Tab-separated table of C-alpha atoms in Angstrom:
chain	number	residue	atom	x	y	z
M	196	MET	CA	115.995	88.925	33.050
M	197	THR	CA	114.523	92.206	31.914
M	198	HIS	CA	115.290	94.804	29.297
M	199	ARG	CA	113.548	97.597	31.174
M	200	SER	CA	115.546	100.776	31.550
M	201	VAL	CA	114.051	101.686	34.951
M	202	ALA	CA	113.217	99.883	38.174
M	203	THR	CA	111.140	100.836	41.180
M	204	ASN	CA	109.706	98.640	43.960
M	205	HIS	CA	108.590	95.872	41.632
M	206	GLN	CA	110.330	93.884	38.965
M	207	ARG	CA	108.479	92.263	36.084
M	208	VAL	CA	105.016	92.201	37.622
M	209	VAL	CA	103.351	93.544	40.750
M	210	GLU	CA	103.106	90.601	43.118
M	211	TRP	CA	101.730	92.401	46.173
M	212	GLY	CA	99.090	94.949	45.247
M	213	ALA	CA	98.805	96.606	48.667
M	214	TYR	CA	102.565	97.182	48.800
M	215	ALA	CA	102.574	98.535	45.247
M	216	LEU	CA	99.808	100.957	46.162
M	217	ALA	CA	101.539	102.069	49.373
M	218	THR	CA	104.895	102.668	47.691
M	219	GLY	CA	103.523	104.192	44.489
M	220	THR	CA	105.786	101.882	42.490
M	221	ILE	CA	103.716	101.897	39.297
M	222	GLY	CA	103.315	105.680	39.204
M	223	ARG	CA	107.003	106.217	39.858
M	224	GLU	CA	107.888	103.822	37.052
M	225	ARG	CA	105.637	105.808	34.699
M	226	VAL	CA	107.340	109.063	35.684
M	227	LEU	CA	110.771	107.567	35.016
M	228	ARG	CA	109.770	106.156	31.643
M	229	ALA	CA	108.226	109.465	30.593
M	230	ARG	CA	111.388	111.333	31.549
M	231	LEU	CA	113.581	108.871	29.629
M	232	ASP	CA	111.349	109.265	26.570
M	233	ASP	CA	111.608	113.084	26.716
M	234	PRO	CA	114.476	114.233	24.471
M	235	SER	CA	114.765	117.511	26.404
M	236	GLU	CA	115.519	115.687	29.696
M	237	ASP	CA	119.241	115.845	30.489
M	238	ALA	CA	121.127	113.546	32.858
M	239	ALA	CA	121.521	116.119	35.636
M	240	ARG	CA	117.796	116.912	35.710
M	241	PHE	CA	116.920	113.215	35.585
M	242	VAL	CA	119.106	112.505	38.630
M	243	GLN	CA	117.695	115.523	40.504
M	244	ARG	CA	114.163	114.147	40.098
M	245	PHE	CA	115.056	111.289	42.462
M	246	LEU	CA	115.211	113.831	45.291
M	247	GLU	CA	111.735	115.205	44.495
M	248	PRO	CA	108.230	113.767	44.779
M	249	PRO	CA	106.911	111.453	43.498
M	250	LEU	CA	110.255	109.637	43.159
M	251	HIS	CA	111.424	110.701	46.618
M	252	THR	CA	109.240	109.998	49.627
M	253	SER	CA	110.112	111.436	53.031
M	254	PRO	CA	110.421	108.675	55.656
M	255	VAL	CA	109.067	111.005	58.340
M	256	HIS	CA	105.353	110.781	57.709
M	257	ARG	CA	105.007	107.011	57.304
M	258	GLY	CA	108.052	105.632	59.079
M	259	TRP	CA	109.440	104.448	55.736
M	260	GLY	CA	110.448	106.120	52.503
M	261	THR	CA	113.459	107.026	50.404
M	262	LEU	CA	116.614	106.753	52.487
M	263	TYR	CA	119.022	107.596	49.671
M	264	THR	CA	119.436	107.470	45.916
M	265	ALA	CA	122.467	105.778	44.373
M	266	VAL	CA	123.799	107.068	41.049
M	267	TYR	CA	126.229	104.728	39.332
M	268	GLU	CA	128.619	105.995	36.636
M	269	PRO	CA	130.239	102.919	35.057
M	270	THR	CA	132.280	104.952	32.571
M	271	THR	CA	134.097	106.779	35.388
M	272	LEU	CA	133.991	103.881	37.880
M	273	SER	CA	132.245	106.105	40.390
M	274	MET	CA	129.025	106.293	42.324
M	275	ALA	CA	127.240	108.903	44.376
M	276	LEU	CA	124.860	108.422	47.258
M	277	ARG	CA	122.422	111.344	47.274
M	278	TRP	CA	120.112	112.784	49.908
M	279	PRO	CA	118.332	116.133	49.856
M	280	GLY	CA	121.155	118.519	50.781
M	281	ALA	CA	123.980	115.947	50.815
M	282	VAL	CA	126.045	113.903	48.349
M	283	LEU	CA	128.741	111.306	49.039
M	284	THR	CA	130.774	110.413	45.948
M	285	GLN	CA	133.168	107.473	45.783
M	286	THR	CA	135.381	106.166	43.005
M	287	MET	CA	137.043	102.812	42.534
M	288	GLY	CA	140.436	104.515	42.365
M	289	HIS	CA	139.985	106.805	45.379
M	290	PHE	CA	137.574	105.102	47.752
M	291	HIS	CA	137.644	106.548	51.244
M	292	GLU	CA	135.605	105.567	54.270
M	293	ALA	CA	133.182	108.340	55.151
M	294	ALA	CA	130.164	109.117	57.280
M	295	ILE	CA	127.398	111.645	56.815
M	296	ASP	CA	125.089	112.810	59.589
M	297	LEU	CA	121.543	113.105	58.334
M	298	SER	CA	118.439	114.428	59.993
M	299	PHE	CA	114.946	113.682	58.794
M	300	ALA	CA	112.654	116.586	59.682
M	301	GLY	CA	110.082	115.780	62.331
M	302	PRO	CA	109.685	112.878	64.711
M	303	MET	CA	109.359	109.349	63.459
M	304	PRO	CA	105.905	107.871	64.025
M	305	GLU	CA	105.631	105.475	66.940
M	306	ARG	CA	105.444	101.820	66.025
M	307	THR	CA	102.532	99.796	67.279
M	308	GLU	CA	102.480	96.046	67.471
M	309	ALA	CA	99.551	94.306	65.782
């Protein structure tokens, strides 16, 4: 159990240092905490930050990265999946099956077997 108000690619402690370094999990957590501690930060700007570096990482250059951001609104029983340039919003009362075509700019790097 944790009382932290943010989460990135680690939970209580960093268990795999190389992964933490590659994903920038500690730095992203610091950015989120700083934004939450800033009284001038509003909810809309906070959510928008997830589509910008360093919170958002394009999957093109490394073959992995941010695929989407989920924004949950428990008071309205809704959630939104967000990508740069696209949003899919669903509610508990009006859920509808949907699909979104996305394109990540540039070719994906070729995988090599080790």
